[in-house]
């Protein structure tokens, strides 16, 4: 096949020439002293885009999420979240080890409703952990890049307000949700108090995430970022890539969604594959009876230069991004289809 088609994640993209130039030319200062002009510019841009009062640049989505948990909760608090949430499944146990929270999964496929939240609220009783926070992941990674329906976000946030709960949105792929719905990022975030946003997924920056929220939340987050070792120094050279990504890589996300649809359509036509219809840039599919298991199929595809990731014994994920073309996605899907039917 020649070239490598890397569909393991949208985290695998490499910065292009123009992004690298922006990084090399960035004005910098010591950000722990709050003196890096490029970080300040990125944070101001995040405030403008999200409509929240304040923003904080952090090294990763994982740190953004852990800092958010620490900033909202105390050890022993309960957090209500959807099945398969990244912050409790893919962050090395940090939610328990660092924030000391107890996560309770509600709903199904990563989605849940106001009624699910209502049903999960504990009576005020010494036996139960206090419910402090509702956590929404949008788009939902393990759910197959699903978009959390906006009307549900609004209804959940309204209930949370009535009950004195905070609402955080893990928006590692928030711009994909905006692209899929036609809503602006500010509109999606309007009902929630705080959010984490990744620059290093579909937006194609090499490093970096943002936390946004009100002034008090960001003041607490600033301290927890330092505690976790995320206070960085002349980090404008990375923030510059984030600014470049926000200014140049948002409009093209629709291409990734089209490419995901192409992959899904090809795979859906295969007898031994069942696909979760993609809403954004993530295609999750199951290998049915007669097909190899996920590990074998992934190994066979890799021999042909197509890289995929495993999401279960018979479940595979393919993620589209700015470093794979429509033609490569079509070619990869045809190959995977043929490998599923040995
Ligand atoms: N997700 C990664 C892996 O960790 C699974 C991927 O390849 O999809 N929230 C969500 C919803 C995420 O999908 C991720 C990364 C993060 C947070 C964490 O971001 P990073 O990798 O920057 O720590």
mmCIF file of C-alpha atoms and ligand atoms in Angstrom:
data_model
loop_
_atom_site.group_PDB
_atom_site.id
_atom_site.type_symbol
_atom_site.label_atom_id
_atom_site.label_comp_id
_atom_site.label_asym_id
_atom_site.label_seq_id
_atom_site.Cartn_x
_atom_site.Cartn_y
_atom_site.Cartn_z
ATOM 1 C CA UNK A 1 0.000 0.000 0.000
ATOM 2 C CA UNK A 2 2.946 2.295 0.557
ATOM 3 C CA UNK A 3 1.771 5.046 2.889
ATOM 4 C CA UNK A 4 0.646 4.643 6.495
ATOM 5 C CA UNK A 5 -2.996 5.549 7.139
ATOM 6 C CA UNK A 6 -3.127 6.235 10.857
ATOM 7 C CA UNK A 7 -6.713 6.099 12.130
ATOM 8 C CA UNK A 8 -5.824 5.205 15.732
ATOM 9 C CA UNK A 9 -6.814 8.650 16.975
ATOM 10 C CA UNK A 10 -7.088 12.292 15.974
ATOM 11 C CA UNK A 11 -4.236 12.855 18.454
ATOM 12 C CA UNK A 12 -1.672 11.545 15.948
ATOM 13 C CA UNK A 13 -1.568 14.628 13.704
ATOM 14 C CA UNK A 14 1.715 16.450 13.189
ATOM 15 C CA UNK A 15 2.006 20.236 13.039
ATOM 16 C CA UNK A 16 2.447 21.546 9.496
ATOM 17 C CA UNK A 17 4.832 24.229 8.244
ATOM 18 C CA UNK A 18 2.638 27.254 9.002
ATOM 19 C CA UNK A 19 1.813 26.034 12.519
ATOM 20 C CA UNK A 20 5.498 25.383 13.214
ATOM 21 C CA UNK A 21 6.362 28.868 11.972
ATOM 22 C CA UNK A 22 3.764 30.384 14.331
ATOM 23 C CA UNK A 23 5.342 28.397 17.176
ATOM 24 C CA UNK A 24 8.883 29.458 16.308
ATOM 25 C CA UNK A 25 7.902 33.119 16.118
ATOM 26 C CA UNK A 26 5.769 33.227 19.292
ATOM 27 C CA UNK A 27 6.463 35.917 21.867
ATOM 28 C CA UNK A 28 7.026 34.223 25.242
ATOM 29 C CA UNK A 29 7.372 34.916 28.956
ATOM 30 C CA UNK A 30 7.121 32.960 32.209
ATOM 31 C CA UNK A 31 3.526 31.715 32.344
ATOM 32 C CA UNK A 32 3.724 30.660 35.996
ATOM 33 C CA UNK A 33 4.227 34.388 36.626
ATOM 34 C CA UNK A 34 1.314 34.959 34.240
ATOM 35 C CA UNK A 35 3.683 36.782 31.871
ATOM 36 C CA UNK A 36 3.458 34.828 28.637
ATOM 37 C CA UNK A 37 1.777 37.102 26.066
ATOM 38 C CA UNK A 38 0.923 34.241 23.685
ATOM 39 C CA UNK A 39 -0.739 32.173 26.413
ATOM 40 C CA UNK A 40 -2.708 35.262 27.429
ATOM 41 C CA UNK A 41 -3.761 35.721 23.800
ATOM 42 C CA UNK A 42 -4.882 32.075 23.569
ATOM 43 C CA UNK A 43 -6.822 32.344 26.835
ATOM 44 C CA UNK A 44 -8.475 35.573 25.643
ATOM 45 C CA UNK A 45 -9.420 33.849 22.395
ATOM 46 C CA UNK A 46 -10.939 30.967 24.384
ATOM 47 C CA UNK A 47 -12.996 33.440 26.426
ATOM 48 C CA UNK A 48 -14.216 35.069 23.215
ATOM 49 C CA UNK A 49 -15.128 31.747 21.558
ATOM 50 C CA UNK A 50 -16.762 30.079 24.550
ATOM 51 C CA UNK A 51 -18.516 33.057 26.145
ATOM 52 C CA UNK A 52 -17.203 32.080 29.583
ATOM 53 C CA UNK A 53 -15.572 34.604 31.919
ATOM 54 C CA UNK A 54 -12.095 33.075 32.111
ATOM 55 C CA UNK A 55 -9.804 30.443 30.590
ATOM 56 C CA UNK A 56 -6.688 28.522 31.572
ATOM 57 C CA UNK A 57 -4.186 26.772 29.291
ATOM 58 C CA UNK A 58 -3.173 23.297 30.503
ATOM 59 C CA UNK A 59 -0.861 20.654 29.009
ATOM 60 C CA UNK A 60 -3.460 17.937 28.278
ATOM 61 C CA UNK A 61 -7.111 16.991 28.242
ATOM 62 C CA UNK A 62 -6.429 14.613 31.088
ATOM 63 C CA UNK A 63 -5.036 17.404 33.238
ATOM 64 C CA UNK A 64 -7.934 19.681 32.260
ATOM 65 C CA UNK A 65 -10.397 17.038 33.441
ATOM 66 C CA UNK A 66 -8.552 16.222 36.658
ATOM 67 C CA UNK A 67 -8.149 19.910 37.505
ATOM 68 C CA UNK A 68 -11.886 20.377 36.838
ATOM 69 C CA UNK A 69 -12.762 17.526 39.211
ATOM 70 C CA UNK A 70 -10.440 18.945 41.888
ATOM 71 C CA UNK A 71 -11.844 22.453 41.414
ATOM 72 C CA UNK A 72 -15.495 21.393 41.708
ATOM 73 C CA UNK A 73 -15.363 18.591 44.285
ATOM 74 C CA UNK A 74 -14.011 17.503 47.635
ATOM 75 C CA UNK A 75 -12.810 13.952 48.343
ATOM 76 C CA UNK A 76 -15.825 11.686 48.920
ATOM 77 C CA UNK A 77 -18.143 13.649 46.637
ATOM 78 C CA UNK A 78 -20.129 11.856 43.967
ATOM 79 C CA UNK A 79 -20.003 12.807 40.292
ATOM 80 C CA UNK A 80 -22.774 11.692 37.913
ATOM 81 C CA UNK A 81 -21.455 10.839 34.482
ATOM 82 C CA UNK A 82 -22.325 8.854 31.389
ATOM 83 C CA UNK A 83 -21.178 5.301 30.701
ATOM 84 C CA UNK A 84 -17.576 5.102 29.471
ATOM 85 C CA UNK A 85 -16.563 8.649 30.437
ATOM 86 C CA UNK A 86 -12.971 9.461 29.604
ATOM 87 C CA UNK A 87 -12.295 11.005 33.031
ATOM 88 C CA UNK A 88 -13.053 7.762 34.885
ATOM 89 C CA UNK A 89 -12.009 5.202 32.254
ATOM 90 C CA UNK A 90 -8.906 6.572 30.527
ATOM 91 C CA UNK A 91 -7.161 8.841 33.001
ATOM 92 C CA UNK A 92 -5.148 6.258 34.923
ATOM 93 C CA UNK A 93 -7.492 6.280 37.915
ATOM 94 C CA UNK A 94 -6.855 9.984 38.553
ATOM 95 C CA UNK A 95 -10.479 10.744 39.468
ATOM 96 C CA UNK A 96 -10.130 8.460 42.503
ATOM 97 C CA UNK A 97 -6.422 8.909 43.207
ATOM 98 C CA UNK A 98 -6.173 12.685 42.792
ATOM 99 C CA UNK A 99 -9.640 14.203 43.247
ATOM 100 C CA UNK A 100 -10.910 11.398 45.497
ATOM 101 C CA UNK A 101 -14.300 11.466 43.855
ATOM 102 C CA UNK A 102 -16.709 8.614 43.395
ATOM 103 C CA UNK A 103 -18.111 8.396 39.869
ATOM 104 C CA UNK A 104 -21.605 7.015 39.225
ATOM 105 C CA UNK A 105 -22.422 6.100 35.647
ATOM 106 C CA UNK A 106 -25.949 6.874 34.506
ATOM 107 C CA UNK A 107 -27.865 6.513 31.224
ATOM 108 C CA UNK A 108 -26.484 4.447 28.342
ATOM 109 C CA UNK A 109 -23.943 4.780 25.547
ATOM 110 C CA UNK A 110 -22.489 7.875 27.225
ATOM 111 C CA UNK A 111 -25.780 9.777 26.969
ATOM 112 C CA UNK A 112 -28.248 10.485 29.797
ATOM 113 C CA UNK A 113 -31.287 12.597 30.527
ATOM 114 C CA UNK A 114 -32.564 14.983 33.201
ATOM 115 C CA UNK A 115 -34.632 12.087 34.584
ATOM 116 C CA UNK A 116 -31.531 9.889 34.866
ATOM 117 C CA UNK A 117 -29.893 12.635 36.941
ATOM 118 C CA UNK A 118 -33.029 13.055 39.050
ATOM 119 C CA UNK A 119 -33.235 9.309 39.719
ATOM 120 C CA UNK A 120 -29.580 9.183 40.770
ATOM 121 C CA UNK A 121 -29.754 11.985 43.334
ATOM 122 C CA UNK A 122 -29.279 10.619 46.838
ATOM 123 C CA UNK A 123 -31.432 11.628 49.772
ATOM 124 C CA UNK A 124 -29.625 13.780 52.341
ATOM 125 C CA UNK A 125 -28.460 10.979 54.605
ATOM 126 C CA UNK A 126 -25.190 10.252 56.357
ATOM 127 C CA UNK A 127 -24.743 7.014 54.369
ATOM 128 C CA UNK A 128 -24.575 8.615 50.960
ATOM 129 C CA UNK A 129 -21.846 10.601 49.237
ATOM 130 C CA UNK A 130 -22.937 14.157 48.484
ATOM 131 C CA UNK A 131 -23.659 14.541 44.767
ATOM 132 C CA UNK A 132 -21.659 17.569 43.674
ATOM 133 C CA UNK A 133 -21.180 17.516 39.936
ATOM 134 C CA UNK A 134 -22.785 16.351 36.682
ATOM 135 C CA UNK A 135 -20.280 15.511 33.941
ATOM 136 C CA UNK A 136 -21.210 15.616 30.257
ATOM 137 C CA UNK A 137 -18.818 14.369 27.539
ATOM 138 C CA UNK A 138 -19.526 16.004 24.163
ATOM 139 C CA UNK A 139 -18.727 14.501 21.759
ATOM 140 C CA UNK A 140 -18.637 11.162 23.524
ATOM 141 C CA UNK A 141 -15.532 9.184 22.653
ATOM 142 C CA UNK A 142 -16.470 5.666 23.707
ATOM 143 C CA UNK A 143 -20.029 6.203 22.525
ATOM 144 C CA UNK A 144 -18.627 6.612 18.988
ATOM 145 C CA UNK A 145 -18.143 10.384 18.795
ATOM 146 C CA UNK A 146 -21.792 10.944 19.670
ATOM 147 C CA UNK A 147 -23.127 14.436 20.108
ATOM 148 C CA UNK A 148 -24.904 15.091 23.401
ATOM 149 C CA UNK A 149 -28.337 16.461 22.389
ATOM 150 C CA UNK A 150 -28.434 20.170 23.222
ATOM 151 C CA UNK A 151 -31.966 20.109 24.637
ATOM 152 C CA UNK A 152 -30.806 17.478 27.124
ATOM 153 C CA UNK A 153 -27.813 19.570 28.163
ATOM 154 C CA UNK A 154 -30.177 22.477 28.840
ATOM 155 C CA UNK A 155 -32.641 20.334 30.829
ATOM 156 C CA UNK A 156 -29.859 18.673 32.858
ATOM 157 C CA UNK A 157 -28.264 22.039 33.626
ATOM 158 C CA UNK A 158 -31.603 23.486 34.740
ATOM 159 C CA UNK A 159 -32.138 20.605 37.175
ATOM 160 C CA UNK A 160 -28.542 20.917 38.383
ATOM 161 C CA UNK A 161 -29.083 24.611 39.087
ATOM 162 C CA UNK A 162 -32.233 23.839 41.095
ATOM 163 C CA UNK A 163 -30.356 21.230 43.118
ATOM 164 C CA UNK A 164 -27.138 23.186 43.619
ATOM 165 C CA UNK A 165 -24.984 20.881 41.469
ATOM 166 C CA UNK A 166 -22.192 22.033 39.184
ATOM 167 C CA UNK A 167 -22.124 20.927 35.524
ATOM 168 C CA UNK A 168 -18.860 20.346 33.658
ATOM 169 C CA UNK A 169 -18.566 19.461 29.979
ATOM 170 C CA UNK A 170 -15.600 17.435 28.715
ATOM 171 C CA UNK A 171 -15.304 18.997 25.288
ATOM 172 C CA UNK A 172 -12.132 17.307 24.117
ATOM 173 C CA UNK A 173 -13.950 17.289 20.748
ATOM 174 C CA UNK A 174 -16.309 20.198 21.335
ATOM 175 C CA UNK A 175 -15.607 21.740 17.922
ATOM 176 C CA UNK A 176 -16.692 18.463 16.319
ATOM 177 C CA UNK A 177 -19.984 18.760 18.208
ATOM 178 C CA UNK A 178 -20.356 22.354 16.995
ATOM 179 C CA UNK A 179 -19.604 21.294 13.411
ATOM 180 C CA UNK A 180 -22.131 18.458 13.539
ATOM 181 C CA UNK A 181 -24.954 20.519 15.054
ATOM 182 C CA UNK A 182 -24.350 23.901 13.464
ATOM 183 C CA UNK A 183 -24.422 25.421 16.960
ATOM 184 C CA UNK A 184 -21.608 27.671 18.087
ATOM 185 C CA UNK A 185 -19.306 26.521 20.871
ATOM 186 C CA UNK A 186 -20.711 29.339 23.037
ATOM 187 C CA UNK A 187 -24.269 28.111 22.417
ATOM 188 C CA UNK A 188 -23.351 24.544 23.382
ATOM 189 C CA UNK A 189 -21.618 25.736 26.544
ATOM 190 C CA UNK A 190 -24.204 28.343 27.581
ATOM 191 C CA UNK A 191 -26.072 26.017 29.992
ATOM 192 C CA UNK A 192 -22.947 24.546 31.684
ATOM 193 C CA UNK A 193 -20.638 26.115 34.243
ATOM 194 C CA UNK A 194 -17.269 24.885 33.024
ATOM 195 C CA UNK A 195 -15.652 22.955 30.191
ATOM 196 C CA UNK A 196 -12.421 21.366 29.036
ATOM 197 C CA UNK A 197 -11.467 21.714 25.385
ATOM 198 C CA UNK A 198 -8.618 19.968 23.550
ATOM 199 C CA UNK A 199 -6.474 21.659 20.922
ATOM 200 C CA UNK A 200 -4.560 18.455 20.233
ATOM 201 C CA UNK A 201 -7.399 16.294 18.862
ATOM 202 C CA UNK A 202 -9.209 17.245 15.640
ATOM 203 C CA UNK A 203 -7.802 20.774 15.764
ATOM 204 C CA UNK A 204 -4.323 19.408 15.130
ATOM 205 C CA UNK A 205 -2.143 21.217 17.686
ATOM 206 C CA UNK A 206 0.692 19.073 19.052
ATOM 207 C CA UNK A 207 -0.043 19.814 22.736
ATOM 208 C CA UNK A 208 -2.540 21.617 24.877
ATOM 209 C CA UNK A 209 -6.028 21.967 26.270
ATOM 210 C CA UNK A 210 -8.106 24.742 27.777
ATOM 211 C CA UNK A 211 -10.332 25.019 30.801
ATOM 212 C CA UNK A 212 -13.070 27.637 30.742
ATOM 213 C CA UNK A 213 -15.521 28.745 33.399
ATOM 214 C CA UNK A 214 -16.301 31.564 35.792
ATOM 215 C CA UNK A 215 -13.577 33.553 37.564
ATOM 216 C CA UNK A 216 -13.792 31.573 40.808
ATOM 217 C CA UNK A 217 -13.554 28.230 39.026
ATOM 218 C CA UNK A 218 -10.530 29.324 36.983
ATOM 219 C CA UNK A 219 -8.846 30.780 40.108
ATOM 220 C CA UNK A 220 -9.173 27.372 41.805
ATOM 221 C CA UNK A 221 -8.071 25.599 38.615
ATOM 222 C CA UNK A 222 -4.966 27.815 38.402
ATOM 223 C CA UNK A 223 -3.841 26.527 41.790
ATOM 224 C CA UNK A 224 -4.627 22.859 41.039
ATOM 225 C CA UNK A 225 -2.810 23.098 37.701
ATOM 226 C CA UNK A 226 0.283 24.131 39.678
ATOM 227 C CA UNK A 227 -0.282 21.319 42.191
ATOM 228 C CA UNK A 228 -0.363 18.727 39.402
ATOM 229 C CA UNK A 229 2.813 20.089 37.829
ATOM 230 C CA UNK A 230 1.058 21.769 34.928
ATOM 231 C CA UNK A 231 2.460 25.262 35.529
ATOM 232 C CA UNK A 232 4.652 25.738 32.470
ATOM 233 C CA UNK A 233 7.158 28.477 31.754
ATOM 234 C CA UNK A 234 7.800 29.932 28.238
ATOM 235 C CA UNK A 235 4.889 27.922 26.942
ATOM 236 C CA UNK A 236 3.779 30.502 24.399
ATOM 237 C CA UNK A 237 5.632 28.398 21.849
ATOM 238 C CA UNK A 238 2.952 25.746 22.359
ATOM 239 C CA UNK A 239 0.055 28.142 22.884
ATOM 240 C CA UNK A 240 0.883 29.617 19.461
ATOM 241 C CA UNK A 241 0.023 26.254 17.899
ATOM 242 C CA UNK A 242 -3.315 26.350 19.731
ATOM 243 C CA UNK A 243 -4.098 29.822 18.377
ATOM 244 C CA UNK A 244 -3.145 28.684 14.885
ATOM 245 C CA UNK A 245 -5.395 25.625 15.255
ATOM 246 C CA UNK A 246 -8.391 27.677 16.428
ATOM 247 C CA UNK A 247 -7.944 30.153 13.590
ATOM 248 C CA UNK A 248 -7.264 27.667 10.785
ATOM 249 C CA UNK A 249 -8.448 24.162 11.580
ATOM 250 C CA UNK A 250 -12.039 24.520 12.751
ATOM 251 C CA UNK A 251 -13.728 25.021 9.387
ATOM 252 C CA UNK A 252 -12.207 21.862 7.931
ATOM 253 C CA UNK A 253 -13.642 19.493 10.599
ATOM 254 C CA UNK A 254 -16.624 18.813 8.316
ATOM 255 C CA UNK A 255 -14.206 16.968 5.987
ATOM 256 C CA UNK A 256 -13.309 14.604 8.838
ATOM 257 C CA UNK A 257 -17.002 13.941 9.436
ATOM 258 C CA UNK A 258 -17.536 13.184 5.739
ATOM 259 C CA UNK A 259 -14.568 10.818 5.761
ATOM 260 C CA UNK A 260 -15.936 9.032 8.841
ATOM 261 C CA UNK A 261 -19.252 8.592 7.031
ATOM 262 C CA UNK A 262 -17.451 7.114 4.011
ATOM 263 C CA UNK A 263 -15.652 4.610 6.233
ATOM 264 C CA UNK A 264 -18.890 3.690 8.022
ATOM 265 C CA UNK A 265 -20.797 3.191 4.770
ATOM 266 C CA UNK A 266 -18.158 0.845 3.380
ATOM 267 C CA UNK A 267 -17.987 -1.150 6.626
ATOM 268 C CA UNK A 268 -21.765 -1.276 7.033
ATOM 269 C CA UNK A 269 -21.973 -3.097 3.701
ATOM 270 C CA UNK A 270 -19.831 -5.949 5.117
ATOM 271 C CA UNK A 271 -21.683 -9.000 6.447
ATOM 272 C CA UNK A 272 -19.394 -9.514 9.438
ATOM 273 C CA UNK A 273 -19.228 -5.953 10.686
ATOM 274 C CA UNK A 274 -21.757 -3.892 12.616
ATOM 275 C CA UNK A 275 -21.093 -0.152 12.693
ATOM 276 C CA UNK A 276 -22.291 2.507 15.120
ATOM 277 C CA UNK A 277 -23.429 5.188 12.674
ATOM 278 C CA UNK A 278 -20.942 8.049 13.137
ATOM 279 C CA UNK A 279 -22.145 11.540 13.995
ATOM 280 C CA UNK A 280 -18.686 13.130 13.894
ATOM 281 C CA UNK A 281 -15.114 11.875 13.276
ATOM 282 C CA UNK A 282 -15.152 8.594 15.230
ATOM 283 C CA UNK A 283 -16.219 5.273 13.720
ATOM 284 C CA UNK A 284 -16.704 2.389 16.147
ATOM 285 C CA UNK A 285 -17.513 -1.038 14.764
ATOM 286 C CA UNK A 286 -18.022 -4.553 16.079
ATOM 287 C CA UNK A 287 -16.643 -7.702 14.469
ATOM 288 C CA UNK A 288 -19.403 -10.303 14.216
ATOM 289 C CA UNK A 289 -19.230 -14.117 14.152
ATOM 290 C CA UNK A 290 -16.882 -15.353 11.461
ATOM 291 C CA UNK A 291 -14.749 -12.198 11.487
ATOM 292 C CA UNK A 292 -11.364 -12.185 13.256
ATOM 293 C CA UNK A 293 -11.284 -10.666 16.753
ATOM 294 C CA UNK A 294 -10.233 -7.029 17.173
ATOM 295 C CA UNK A 295 -6.614 -7.773 18.016
ATOM 296 C CA UNK A 296 -6.122 -10.028 14.953
ATOM 297 C CA UNK A 297 -7.888 -7.647 12.585
ATOM 298 C CA UNK A 298 -5.888 -4.653 13.878
ATOM 299 C CA UNK A 299 -2.620 -6.602 13.441
ATOM 300 C CA UNK A 300 -3.573 -7.665 9.918
ATOM 301 C CA UNK A 301 -4.569 -4.112 8.949
ATOM 302 C CA UNK A 302 -1.289 -2.754 10.351
ATOM 303 C CA UNK A 303 0.620 -5.096 8.025
ATOM 304 C CA UNK A 304 -1.086 -3.258 5.188
ATOM 305 C CA UNK A 305 -0.295 0.163 6.661
ATOM 306 C CA UNK A 306 -3.716 0.894 8.194
ATOM 307 C CA UNK A 307 -3.621 1.642 11.924
ATOM 308 C CA UNK A 308 -6.718 1.276 14.115
ATOM 309 C CA UNK A 309 -7.306 1.100 17.859
ATOM 310 C CA UNK A 310 -8.989 -1.563 19.954
ATOM 311 C CA UNK A 311 -12.046 -0.642 22.018
ATOM 312 C CA UNK A 312 -13.048 -4.139 23.165
ATOM 313 C CA UNK A 313 -12.370 -7.816 22.356
ATOM 314 C CA UNK A 314 -14.381 -7.471 19.131
ATOM 315 C CA UNK A 315 -14.716 -3.697 18.981
ATOM 316 C CA UNK A 316 -12.497 -1.411 16.895
ATOM 317 C CA UNK A 317 -12.224 2.378 16.552
ATOM 318 C CA UNK A 318 -11.159 4.440 13.528
ATOM 319 C CA UNK A 319 -10.788 8.207 13.903
ATOM 320 C CA UNK A 320 -10.496 10.648 11.001
ATOM 321 C CA UNK A 321 -8.392 13.812 11.176
ATOM 322 C CA UNK A 322 -6.473 16.372 9.153
ATOM 323 C CA UNK A 323 -3.605 14.017 8.319
ATOM 324 C CA UNK A 324 -5.764 11.474 6.437
ATOM 325 C CA UNK A 325 -7.370 12.262 3.080
ATOM 326 C CA UNK A 326 -10.759 11.176 1.730
ATOM 327 C CA UNK A 327 -8.983 8.804 -0.636
ATOM 328 C CA UNK A 328 -6.946 7.234 2.182
ATOM 329 C CA UNK A 329 -10.073 6.762 4.317
ATOM 330 C CA UNK A 330 -11.910 5.070 1.451
ATOM 331 C CA UNK A 331 -8.903 2.821 0.809
ATOM 332 C CA UNK A 332 -8.537 1.931 4.522
ATOM 333 C CA UNK A 333 -12.230 1.027 4.804
ATOM 334 C CA UNK A 334 -12.071 -1.259 1.772
ATOM 335 C CA UNK A 335 -9.061 -3.029 3.266
ATOM 336 C CA UNK A 336 -10.714 -3.471 6.696
ATOM 337 C CA UNK A 337 -13.854 -4.781 4.998
ATOM 338 C CA UNK A 338 -11.856 -7.408 3.118
ATOM 339 C CA UNK A 339 -9.969 -8.459 6.277
ATOM 340 C CA UNK A 340 -13.265 -8.953 8.148
ATOM 341 C CA UNK A 341 -14.270 -11.731 5.784
ATOM 342 C CA UNK A 342 -11.268 -14.060 5.563
HETATM 343 N N1 LIG B 1 -8.687 10.492 24.292
HETATM 344 C C1 LIG B 1 -7.683 9.651 23.663
HETATM 345 C C2 LIG B 1 -7.368 8.424 24.509
HETATM 346 O O1 LIG B 1 -7.035 8.801 25.787
HETATM 347 C C3 LIG B 1 -8.470 7.408 24.554
HETATM 348 C C4 LIG B 1 -8.150 9.246 22.280
HETATM 349 O O2 LIG B 1 -7.304 8.737 21.531
HETATM 350 O O3 LIG B 1 -9.336 9.448 21.968
HETATM 351 N N2 LIG B 1 -11.471 13.619 27.062
HETATM 352 C C5 LIG B 1 -11.796 12.860 25.992
HETATM 353 C C6 LIG B 1 -13.233 12.710 25.629
HETATM 354 C C7 LIG B 1 -10.792 12.234 25.243
HETATM 355 O O4 LIG B 1 -11.143 11.479 24.202
HETATM 356 C C8 LIG B 1 -9.443 12.403 25.603
HETATM 357 C C9 LIG B 1 -8.332 11.728 24.853
HETATM 358 C C10 LIG B 1 -9.154 13.205 26.725
HETATM 359 C C11 LIG B 1 -10.200 13.797 27.437
HETATM 360 C C12 LIG B 1 -7.742 13.375 27.247
HETATM 361 O O5 LIG B 1 -6.944 14.154 26.433
HETATM 362 P P1 LIG B 1 -5.337 14.021 26.483
HETATM 363 O O6 LIG B 1 -4.999 12.838 25.636
HETATM 364 O O7 LIG B 1 -4.876 15.331 25.920
HETATM 365 O O8 LIG B 1 -4.924 13.854 27.889
#
